[in-house]
């Protein structure tokens, strides 16, 4: 059984890896496992492959992040890079754009697996029927999820509900959005009815009732943006009903919302996060519903983290040898001025829990790799350094000490080392590892950074610091506002008279920076090992607020937003005067989505359902606004898929140009 199921899975994964985009990625009847698939256990094992791309291909590399987040009001490329310009700025976006081409394939490959599980359930003759019901419900939940990804990004795709056969679909036709959403809604309703509140076999990587209900609320909201209704009732009303039911009955659904936003991103909560509704599970998080393959580790942080290593004379750590921040060698996703300005950091803890703005050196005393005062861990400010970086000369001779110690824990046969960080308390310079402390998240720096701080080298200040205020601080201070030009783009030149290259820095999204003892890929500095949120409970509150606002109930919308704002408030006493809303507008809702879910694969879909690109891009992403047009409300249909079918012209490209290979040179 294992061999035949492995062969089936290999067929799926191989098709996805090669970006095959036919609507029938593999044929289970071609394998020798027919007998096994007539047992509950056999079908359950096949069902695990419905999860296969979630972490391996979607939530661990930048492709899906680019599709889901860029081309919006939230993200620009640092220093206005041209890498990924097709999706960031709609420049040269075609049917062959790699990320959209791949996504189309990945979704259909797993839809076919889901179809096989659902349709073959009737033939199962051996095993527990209650388990079978859950197996089918999981497959329906996941099929709905993949179709929601497809219809959101590509519009009227082809609806396929049967598993592939030897007869290829060479002339597919587009299904209506109503047909696709009807299947999504029905699948999720039936899944929610049959799934349990606890995951099968105790494996939290598997979907449960709360995942189906959360996705149902999301699907209704997305369909509402298309003007859809159900039995004469607006999808906005349905989204409101589902979201509010999930909120009102959280305990009975085993759902949860942390009281403190810091706990959402606490490293210790990542592998069993109570706020999660649906996750893409990282390596060794579960061997049943997730099996890692050639990918198997999150590289997203390399795309969202800036490179402090560029300041090589004051930050003498190679960009590919940074055992604390990791291998920060991509640096594409920089927050827009709008996203930065969304946060009032005086009151909102989501600022530092979303972005790293203070950069430090680190020791490796625990690992025994160097001493506490090693030249690469402790910096003494010289006259030249102070002059170059605009630090007041009175700090010449001052030492800047490590903020963290990074212990290298050897994992033996599991592969390499895992680098686990603890924090040196402020004022502790002994190098005694017994003085180290554990914090919720070592990548969340103290806010605001104290004037007398001596554990950080570079500080990107949210509040504007005058020259007099900077002179009180013995470290590099850069005002975040100074990183931006008047048109909202990042400056491409040096930002000060000293000609320092601090323009390469930006507030770095830290939501993807998880590293754990026991993770398989710990020795690879460009890989992290944490679970990824596909959906969490905070989004349900946002959907409830969004639906209420769309239905004209601004005061009720504000109540849901206030729950998130209150738990994010730095001091309880500040909430009433500085963060509480009495009513909510559409802009209030969109702003709160930005604060709460920035980087969490939701922004493009949100702006699409609000038809907000034309109003928001000119203000917050003018480079994208130049190229955006109505056709960009849909992603280009996969070039690979169009090349495989016989009616590509009839099927269409969603308005994007077909890629044409250059002619061979003479």
XYZ file of C-alpha atoms in Angstrom:
666
model
C 0.000 0.000 0.000
C 2.716 2.460 0.897
C 4.423 1.993 -2.451
C 1.299 2.481 -4.539
C 0.215 5.531 -2.567
C 3.713 6.922 -2.797
C 3.574 6.506 -6.552
C 0.294 8.391 -6.679
C 1.704 11.193 -4.570
C 4.830 11.304 -6.673
C 2.715 11.774 -9.757
C 0.988 14.720 -8.143
C 4.124 16.342 -6.809
C 6.052 15.808 -10.021
C 3.285 17.400 -12.062
C 3.214 20.407 -9.773
C 6.981 20.740 -9.678
C 7.117 20.750 -13.469
C 4.307 23.288 -13.565
C 2.068 21.084 -15.623
C -1.244 22.818 -15.935
C -3.635 20.331 -17.432
C -6.835 19.895 -15.503
C -6.126 16.242 -14.864
C -2.723 16.005 -13.228
C -2.681 12.290 -12.447
C -4.803 9.178 -12.713
C -5.116 7.013 -9.593
C -6.466 4.115 -11.646
C -3.091 3.912 -13.357
C -1.504 2.742 -10.111
C -1.524 -0.673 -8.526
C -3.279 0.546 -5.401
C -6.909 0.017 -6.376
C -7.521 -2.406 -3.558
C -6.064 -0.129 -0.929
C -8.294 2.745 -2.041
C -11.356 0.681 -1.148
C -10.360 0.834 2.509
C -10.826 3.799 4.832
C -7.159 3.751 5.731
C -6.105 3.731 2.084
C -8.346 6.650 1.177
C -7.227 8.510 4.284
C -3.608 8.094 3.218
C -4.421 9.389 -0.247
C -6.179 12.356 1.358
C -2.962 13.497 3.010
C -1.724 14.531 -0.418
C -4.510 17.102 -0.655
C -2.311 19.072 1.769
C 0.928 18.604 -0.163
C 1.471 22.025 -1.777
C 0.409 24.141 1.194
C 3.806 24.378 2.808
C 6.050 22.839 0.186
C 5.086 25.174 -2.649
C 2.646 27.876 -1.524
C 3.413 29.119 1.984
C 7.178 28.688 2.077
C 8.427 30.482 -1.037
C 7.814 33.936 -2.409
C 5.722 32.951 -5.433
C 2.340 32.729 -3.746
C 3.192 35.592 -1.393
C 3.826 37.742 -4.461
C 0.493 36.755 -6.011
C -1.434 37.269 -2.781
C 0.165 40.462 -1.411
C 1.946 42.511 -4.063
C 0.488 44.895 -6.608
C -1.404 46.419 -3.695
C -1.086 49.431 -1.408
C 1.104 47.575 1.117
C 4.350 46.590 -0.586
C 7.046 48.187 -2.685
C 10.429 46.871 -3.740
C 13.313 48.241 -1.720
C 15.309 50.786 -3.709
C 12.665 50.349 -6.434
C 14.175 47.078 -7.649
C 12.911 45.599 -10.877
C 12.894 42.022 -9.561
C 9.304 40.741 -9.384
C 8.123 43.959 -11.062
C 5.442 42.007 -12.931
C 3.490 41.462 -9.731
C 4.631 44.409 -7.611
C 3.939 46.965 -10.343
C 2.102 45.180 -13.219
C 5.121 45.791 -15.464
C 5.487 43.079 -18.093
C 2.824 40.864 -16.504
C 2.072 38.018 -18.924
C 0.594 34.540 -18.967
C 4.071 33.122 -18.419
C 4.778 35.055 -15.230
C 6.240 32.294 -13.110
C 4.303 32.750 -9.868
C 0.836 32.861 -11.457
C 1.712 30.058 -13.856
C 2.730 27.800 -10.961
C -0.245 28.634 -8.756
C -2.722 27.543 -11.414
C -1.029 24.153 -11.632
C -0.676 23.664 -7.895
C -4.356 24.284 -7.255
C -5.626 21.973 -9.993
C -3.205 19.196 -9.057
C -4.619 19.044 -5.541
C -8.210 19.528 -6.671
C -7.825 16.319 -8.619
C -6.595 14.523 -5.515
C -9.554 15.902 -3.571
C -11.909 14.736 -6.323
C -10.442 11.246 -6.142
C -10.986 11.042 -2.391
C -14.531 12.409 -2.554
C -15.685 10.255 -5.456
C -14.023 7.041 -4.359
C -15.600 7.142 -0.903
C -18.686 5.363 -2.255
C -16.522 2.369 -3.190
C -14.951 1.950 0.253
C -15.919 -1.408 1.724
C -13.591 -1.750 4.691
C -13.040 0.467 7.714
C -14.723 2.876 10.124
C -17.480 4.824 8.328
C -17.204 7.691 10.820
C -13.545 8.098 9.925
C -14.470 7.920 6.249
C -16.937 10.771 6.716
C -14.186 12.962 8.149
C -11.746 12.001 5.383
C -14.273 13.099 2.757
C -15.064 16.282 4.694
C -11.365 17.193 4.763
C -11.144 16.698 1.008
C -14.209 18.909 0.441
C -12.791 21.625 2.673
C -9.490 21.576 0.795
C -11.135 21.397 -2.634
C -13.128 24.475 -1.736
C -9.985 26.254 -0.573
C -8.135 25.579 -3.838
C -11.125 26.605 -5.935
C -11.401 29.811 -3.909
C -7.760 30.546 -4.736
C -8.466 29.892 -8.416
C -11.689 31.870 -8.758
C -10.274 34.794 -6.765
C -7.182 35.078 -8.915
C -8.310 33.833 -12.329
C -12.075 34.341 -12.380
C -14.125 31.936 -14.489
C -11.934 28.860 -14.473
C -13.091 25.380 -15.422
C -14.975 23.522 -12.728
C -13.871 19.888 -12.491
C -15.420 17.590 -9.880
C -14.336 14.194 -11.168
C -10.905 12.667 -10.983
C -8.845 12.472 -14.127
C -9.160 9.644 -16.570
C -7.217 8.529 -19.581
C -9.305 10.929 -21.626
C -7.725 14.338 -21.361
C -9.762 17.500 -21.237
C -8.435 19.174 -24.360
C -11.265 21.646 -24.886
C -12.186 22.973 -21.441
C -14.803 25.656 -21.076
C -15.007 28.331 -18.465
C -17.571 27.849 -15.721
C -19.517 30.779 -14.360
C -18.488 32.375 -11.081
C -21.888 31.407 -9.710
C -21.211 27.740 -10.439
C -17.763 27.848 -8.874
C -18.903 29.676 -5.751
C -21.888 27.346 -5.396
C -19.488 24.398 -5.235
C -17.188 26.212 -2.807
C -20.060 27.120 -0.495
C -21.636 23.668 -0.656
C -18.310 21.931 -0.034
C -17.558 24.103 2.985
C -21.045 23.758 4.449
C -20.918 19.983 4.115
C -17.369 19.877 5.455
C -18.321 21.991 8.478
C -21.219 19.637 9.216
C -19.030 16.503 9.147
C -15.699 17.695 10.532
C -14.977 17.454 14.229
C -13.807 20.284 16.465
C -10.573 18.396 17.079
C -8.274 17.207 14.282
C -8.134 13.624 13.136
C -5.503 11.609 15.011
C -4.643 14.697 17.045
C -2.737 16.098 14.050
C -3.294 19.839 14.148
C -2.170 20.177 10.529
C -5.506 18.683 9.474
C -8.533 20.893 8.952
C -11.369 20.897 11.468
C -14.822 22.440 11.756
C -13.429 25.897 12.577
C -11.273 25.871 9.421
C -14.292 25.098 7.237
C -16.365 27.841 8.884
C -13.560 30.387 8.655
C -13.051 29.639 4.965
C -16.813 29.795 4.449
C -16.888 33.328 5.850
C -13.930 34.247 3.625
C -15.594 32.729 0.544
C -18.841 34.601 1.159
C -16.922 37.868 1.559
C -14.950 37.299 -1.635
C -18.069 36.346 -3.580
C -19.867 39.371 -2.172
C -17.318 41.525 -3.945
C -18.539 39.921 -7.180
C -22.120 40.871 -6.366
C -23.249 37.320 -5.640
C -26.258 36.334 -3.571
C -27.801 33.141 -2.214
C -31.550 32.642 -2.461
C -31.955 36.383 -2.762
C -29.712 37.083 0.242
C -26.504 39.049 -0.305
C -23.244 37.203 0.230
C -22.301 40.050 2.580
C -25.194 39.037 4.806
C -24.081 35.400 4.658
C -20.474 36.375 5.477
C -21.742 38.334 8.469
C -23.844 35.396 9.699
C -21.052 32.831 9.456
C -18.394 35.097 10.954
C -20.612 36.206 13.823
C -21.646 32.635 14.583
C -17.993 31.564 14.735
C -17.191 34.500 17.035
C -20.188 33.976 19.305
C -19.538 30.254 19.626
C -15.737 30.140 19.647
C -15.528 27.786 22.590
C -17.875 25.221 21.081
C -15.902 25.295 17.809
C -12.568 25.060 19.650
C -11.610 28.425 18.191
C -9.650 31.054 20.102
C -8.456 34.646 20.010
C -5.445 35.572 22.125
C -6.031 38.412 24.572
C -2.608 39.869 23.808
C -1.401 40.225 20.214
C 2.154 39.427 21.361
C 1.052 35.845 21.985
C 0.073 35.407 18.339
C 3.728 35.752 17.365
C 5.358 34.194 20.415
C 7.851 31.624 19.181
C 6.629 29.058 21.700
C 3.084 29.274 20.317
C 3.969 28.666 16.699
C 3.747 24.875 16.652
C 0.353 24.806 18.317
C -1.091 28.269 17.909
C -4.546 28.493 19.459
C -5.580 31.358 17.193
C -4.937 29.318 14.051
C -7.948 28.121 12.083
C -5.959 26.565 9.253
C -2.201 26.199 8.911
C 0.484 25.117 6.507
C 2.574 22.999 8.826
C 6.322 23.250 8.908
C 8.867 20.440 8.889
C 8.294 17.803 11.563
C 5.098 19.491 12.665
C 3.134 16.440 11.681
C 3.996 13.455 9.578
C 0.479 12.428 8.671
C -1.146 15.452 7.062
C 2.176 16.893 6.011
C 5.199 15.281 4.441
C 7.983 17.611 3.452
C 9.806 17.016 0.253
C 12.295 18.985 -1.743
C 11.095 22.316 -0.355
C 9.981 21.790 3.211
C 11.193 24.979 4.819
C 10.092 28.581 4.850
C 12.258 30.994 2.866
C 9.819 33.869 2.995
C 11.706 35.872 5.599
C 14.642 36.237 3.172
C 12.357 38.249 0.902
C 10.881 40.464 3.627
C 14.002 41.206 5.688
C 16.413 44.013 4.864
C 20.163 43.550 4.959
C 21.909 45.320 7.839
C 25.068 43.536 6.732
C 25.515 46.188 4.030
C 26.862 48.441 6.791
C 29.892 46.203 6.823
C 32.238 48.407 8.859
C 29.854 48.687 11.776
C 28.006 45.426 11.209
C 30.823 42.973 10.410
C 28.693 39.922 9.701
C 28.400 38.414 6.257
C 24.922 38.469 4.758
C 25.115 34.707 4.272
C 26.499 33.968 7.759
C 24.048 35.768 9.987
C 23.035 33.140 12.511
C 20.482 35.395 14.169
C 18.696 37.089 11.297
C 19.471 34.290 8.885
C 20.636 34.510 5.299
C 19.108 37.816 4.264
C 19.944 37.789 0.585
C 16.748 38.718 -1.273
C 15.249 41.837 0.356
C 12.364 42.519 -2.035
C 9.308 43.232 0.099
C 9.537 46.652 1.691
C 6.470 48.219 3.326
C 4.878 51.170 1.590
C 4.663 54.530 3.298
C 0.952 53.871 3.713
C 1.571 50.605 5.574
C 4.138 52.232 7.846
C 1.782 55.135 8.549
C -1.104 52.769 9.362
C 0.482 52.051 12.723
C 0.431 54.541 15.554
C 3.273 52.848 17.378
C 2.806 54.987 20.456
C -0.219 52.844 21.258
C -0.223 49.841 18.908
C 2.014 46.866 19.751
C 1.371 45.358 16.339
C 4.058 47.691 15.017
C 7.055 45.927 16.558
C 5.290 42.553 16.440
C 5.013 42.978 12.673
C 8.236 44.821 11.829
C 11.825 44.724 13.005
C 13.275 48.227 13.045
C 16.275 47.857 15.358
C 19.221 45.746 14.283
C 21.811 44.252 16.558
C 24.822 42.023 16.665
C 24.808 38.689 18.421
C 27.193 36.494 20.368
C 27.552 32.753 20.145
C 28.942 32.128 23.603
C 26.584 29.234 24.275
C 27.758 27.492 21.149
C 31.362 28.072 22.146
C 32.073 29.603 18.753
C 33.358 32.941 20.052
C 33.704 35.008 23.177
C 31.278 37.659 24.334
C 33.619 40.490 23.337
C 34.553 39.011 19.967
C 35.147 41.729 17.354
C 32.167 40.483 15.354
C 29.867 40.665 18.359
C 30.941 43.822 20.209
C 31.636 47.098 18.404
C 33.625 50.048 19.740
C 32.630 53.349 18.168
C 35.548 55.147 16.582
C 35.778 58.737 15.428
C 35.536 57.576 11.799
C 32.414 55.493 12.488
C 30.724 58.328 14.358
C 31.485 60.771 11.548
C 30.308 58.420 8.811
C 27.048 57.419 10.454
C 26.154 60.734 12.051
C 26.633 59.591 15.647
C 27.550 62.369 18.061
C 31.323 62.479 18.678
C 30.803 62.290 22.448
C 30.147 58.571 21.957
C 33.622 57.837 20.575
C 34.924 54.880 22.571
C 31.470 53.620 23.515
C 30.852 49.906 23.131
C 27.772 48.414 21.514
C 27.131 44.972 22.958
C 25.266 41.938 21.582
C 21.506 41.876 22.022
C 21.141 38.125 21.736
C 23.169 34.967 22.070
C 22.557 32.331 19.435
C 23.164 28.780 20.553
C 23.967 26.194 17.916
C 22.165 23.006 18.879
C 23.356 19.988 16.919
C 20.509 17.865 15.662
C 22.610 14.850 14.851
C 21.048 12.605 12.251
C 18.264 15.121 11.596
C 20.745 17.416 9.983
C 23.003 20.274 10.990
C 22.435 22.823 13.717
C 19.428 24.749 14.920
C 20.127 28.323 16.017
C 18.089 29.245 19.088
C 18.195 32.808 20.380
C 18.096 34.111 23.956
C 18.399 37.739 25.022
C 21.182 39.428 26.982
C 19.542 41.657 29.615
C 20.287 45.329 29.263
C 23.282 46.232 31.425
C 24.554 42.641 31.621
C 28.028 42.435 30.083
C 29.533 39.444 31.856
C 29.051 36.966 29.033
C 27.679 34.514 31.610
C 25.169 32.398 29.716
C 23.289 31.761 32.944
C 22.161 35.402 32.775
C 20.421 34.966 29.418
C 16.628 35.252 29.350
C 13.934 33.807 27.127
C 11.462 36.257 25.600
C 8.278 35.721 23.621
C 9.987 36.600 20.375
C 13.644 37.678 20.150
C 12.931 39.353 16.811
C 10.538 41.783 18.499
C 12.696 44.613 19.808
C 11.858 46.908 22.720
C 9.722 49.846 21.610
C 10.523 52.672 21.639
C 14.247 52.059 21.660
C 15.695 53.723 24.749
C 18.083 56.642 24.375
C 20.723 54.839 26.432
C 20.349 51.534 24.571
C 23.712 49.897 23.919
C 22.655 46.562 22.389
C 21.539 47.841 18.978
C 23.559 49.345 16.151
C 20.879 50.698 13.800
C 17.470 52.078 14.679
C 14.800 52.963 12.134
C 12.638 55.348 14.104
C 8.873 55.434 13.615
C 8.619 58.834 15.339
C 10.667 61.590 13.757
C 13.884 62.291 15.654
C 15.452 65.729 15.378
C 19.218 66.151 15.183
C 19.186 67.095 18.855
C 17.285 63.926 19.734
C 19.629 61.774 17.650
C 22.609 63.319 19.454
C 21.409 61.715 22.691
C 21.786 58.225 21.190
C 25.001 56.291 20.741
C 23.833 54.327 17.725
C 22.789 54.970 14.124
C 19.379 56.633 13.934
C 17.444 56.800 10.692
C 13.989 58.330 10.459
C 11.769 55.960 8.502
C 10.106 58.926 6.807
C 13.491 59.872 5.348
C 13.656 56.582 3.463
C 10.787 57.719 1.211
C 10.772 60.285 -1.583
C 7.949 62.805 -1.962
C 6.096 60.480 -4.377
C 6.008 57.657 -1.820
C 8.701 55.574 -3.518
C 11.855 54.498 -1.727
C 14.840 56.767 -2.296
C 17.490 55.363 -4.576
C 20.294 57.557 -3.283
C 22.032 58.090 0.009
C 19.854 59.781 2.565
C 22.424 61.877 4.407
C 25.526 63.955 3.955
C 27.723 61.151 5.221
C 26.893 59.104 2.121
C 25.991 56.055 4.177
C 24.153 53.251 2.458
C 21.310 53.208 4.939
C 18.921 53.514 2.007
C 19.245 49.740 1.730
C 17.420 49.385 5.074
C 13.682 49.295 5.632
C 11.275 48.066 8.334
C 11.454 44.295 7.960
C 8.394 42.088 8.216
C 9.219 39.576 10.953
C 6.107 37.392 10.867
C 7.886 34.610 8.977
C 10.968 34.463 11.168
C 10.464 31.221 13.095
C 13.300 28.915 14.027
C 12.880 25.924 16.344
C 14.831 23.235 18.080
C 14.213 19.979 16.285
C 13.468 21.463 12.887
C 15.042 19.564 10.038
C 16.484 22.482 8.116
C 18.103 24.342 10.962
C 21.562 24.328 9.407
C 20.350 26.135 6.300
C 20.472 29.810 7.170
C 17.997 30.777 4.459
C 15.354 28.376 5.792
C 13.033 28.719 8.757
C 10.921 25.937 10.163
C 7.733 27.409 11.586
C 4.108 26.793 10.759
C 2.387 29.351 8.563
C -1.083 30.787 9.060
C -3.458 30.172 6.176
C -6.228 31.675 8.282
C -6.508 32.748 11.906
C -9.324 33.915 14.120
C -8.468 37.607 13.848
C -9.488 37.473 10.175
C -12.965 36.310 11.177
C -13.362 39.469 13.286
C -12.208 41.517 10.311
C -14.669 39.780 7.992
C -17.484 40.396 10.482
C -16.548 44.083 10.612
C -16.175 44.257 6.833
C -19.598 42.695 6.235
C -21.301 44.903 8.803
C -19.783 48.026 7.235
C -20.841 46.915 3.734
C -24.351 46.373 5.077
C -24.421 49.892 6.524
C -23.784 49.001 10.174
C -20.702 51.113 10.927
C -21.168 51.062 14.704
C -21.353 47.260 14.808
C -18.328 47.037 12.502
C -16.401 49.204 14.954
C -17.198 46.801 17.798
C -15.431 43.956 16.003
C -12.471 46.121 15.056
C -12.197 47.335 18.641
C -11.651 43.794 19.897
C -8.478 43.606 17.803
C -7.430 47.159 18.585
C -7.864 46.698 22.332
C -5.698 43.573 22.499
C -3.053 45.426 20.470
C -3.096 48.518 22.686
C 0.213 49.083 24.437
C -1.415 50.293 27.651
C -4.998 49.543 28.600
C -5.486 53.142 29.742
C -4.783 54.423 26.218
C -7.482 52.422 24.482
C -10.489 54.631 25.143
C -8.833 57.884 24.083
C -6.491 56.739 21.335
C -7.561 53.473 19.712
C -11.294 52.973 20.217
C -13.619 53.504 17.259
C -17.272 54.526 17.580
C -18.081 53.767 13.949
C -16.152 52.298 11.044
C -15.895 53.323 7.397
C -14.597 51.259 4.502
C -11.181 52.908 4.920
C -11.180 52.011 8.624
C -11.772 48.373 7.703
C -9.058 48.327 5.041
C -6.614 50.021 7.416
C -7.307 47.481 10.149
C -6.755 44.622 7.724
C -3.368 46.202 6.956
C -2.375 46.448 10.610
C -3.512 42.975 11.556
C -2.852 40.857 8.466
C -0.070 42.564 6.514
C 1.977 39.880 4.802
C -0.544 37.121 5.543
C -1.608 36.363 1.962
C -4.873 38.351 1.992
C -4.319 41.863 0.624
C -4.772 41.445 -3.125
C -8.017 39.522 -2.662
C -9.263 42.179 -0.226
C -8.639 45.070 -2.620
C -10.187 43.072 -5.435
C -13.477 42.518 -3.635
C -13.631 46.194 -2.715
C -12.745 47.291 -6.264
C -10.179 49.490 -4.567
C -7.118 49.341 -6.820
C -8.027 52.455 -8.808
C -8.510 54.558 -5.673
C -5.678 53.270 -3.511
C -2.795 52.598 -5.902
C -2.433 56.233 -7.069
C -2.120 57.319 -3.445
C 0.003 54.515 -2.033
C 1.718 52.688 -4.914
C 1.955 55.164 -7.797
C 4.345 53.034 -9.833
C 1.752 50.232 -9.912
C -1.040 52.714 -10.635
C 0.620 53.695 -13.918
C 0.216 50.176 -15.310
C -2.931 48.922 -13.582
C -6.062 48.515 -15.684
C -9.351 46.640 -15.430
C -7.826 43.466 -16.840
C -5.575 43.277 -13.768
C -8.538 42.375 -11.576
C -7.704 38.887 -12.823
C -4.339 37.184 -12.927
C -3.155 35.896 -16.322
C -4.215 32.336 -17.117
C -1.314 29.889 -17.033
C 0.732 29.940 -20.208
C 1.659 26.288 -19.697
C -2.013 25.346 -19.467
C -2.929 27.344 -22.577
C -0.198 25.554 -24.502
C -1.641 22.152 -23.560
C -5.241 22.628 -24.653
C -6.662 22.842 -28.164
C -8.946 25.847 -27.619
C -6.591 28.326 -25.984
C -7.999 31.226 -27.997
C -11.530 30.373 -26.896
C -10.434 29.950 -23.292
C -8.633 33.291 -23.262
C -5.807 34.802 -21.262
C -7.656 37.180 -18.908
C -6.507 40.075 -21.031
C -2.771 39.451 -20.690
C -0.408 39.037 -23.582
C 0.757 35.565 -24.423
C 4.459 35.150 -23.949
C 6.314 34.614 -27.191
C 9.676 32.969 -27.108
C 12.370 34.960 -28.880
C 13.339 33.726 -32.316
C 16.599 31.789 -32.534
C 19.573 33.880 -33.490
C 21.056 33.394 -36.881
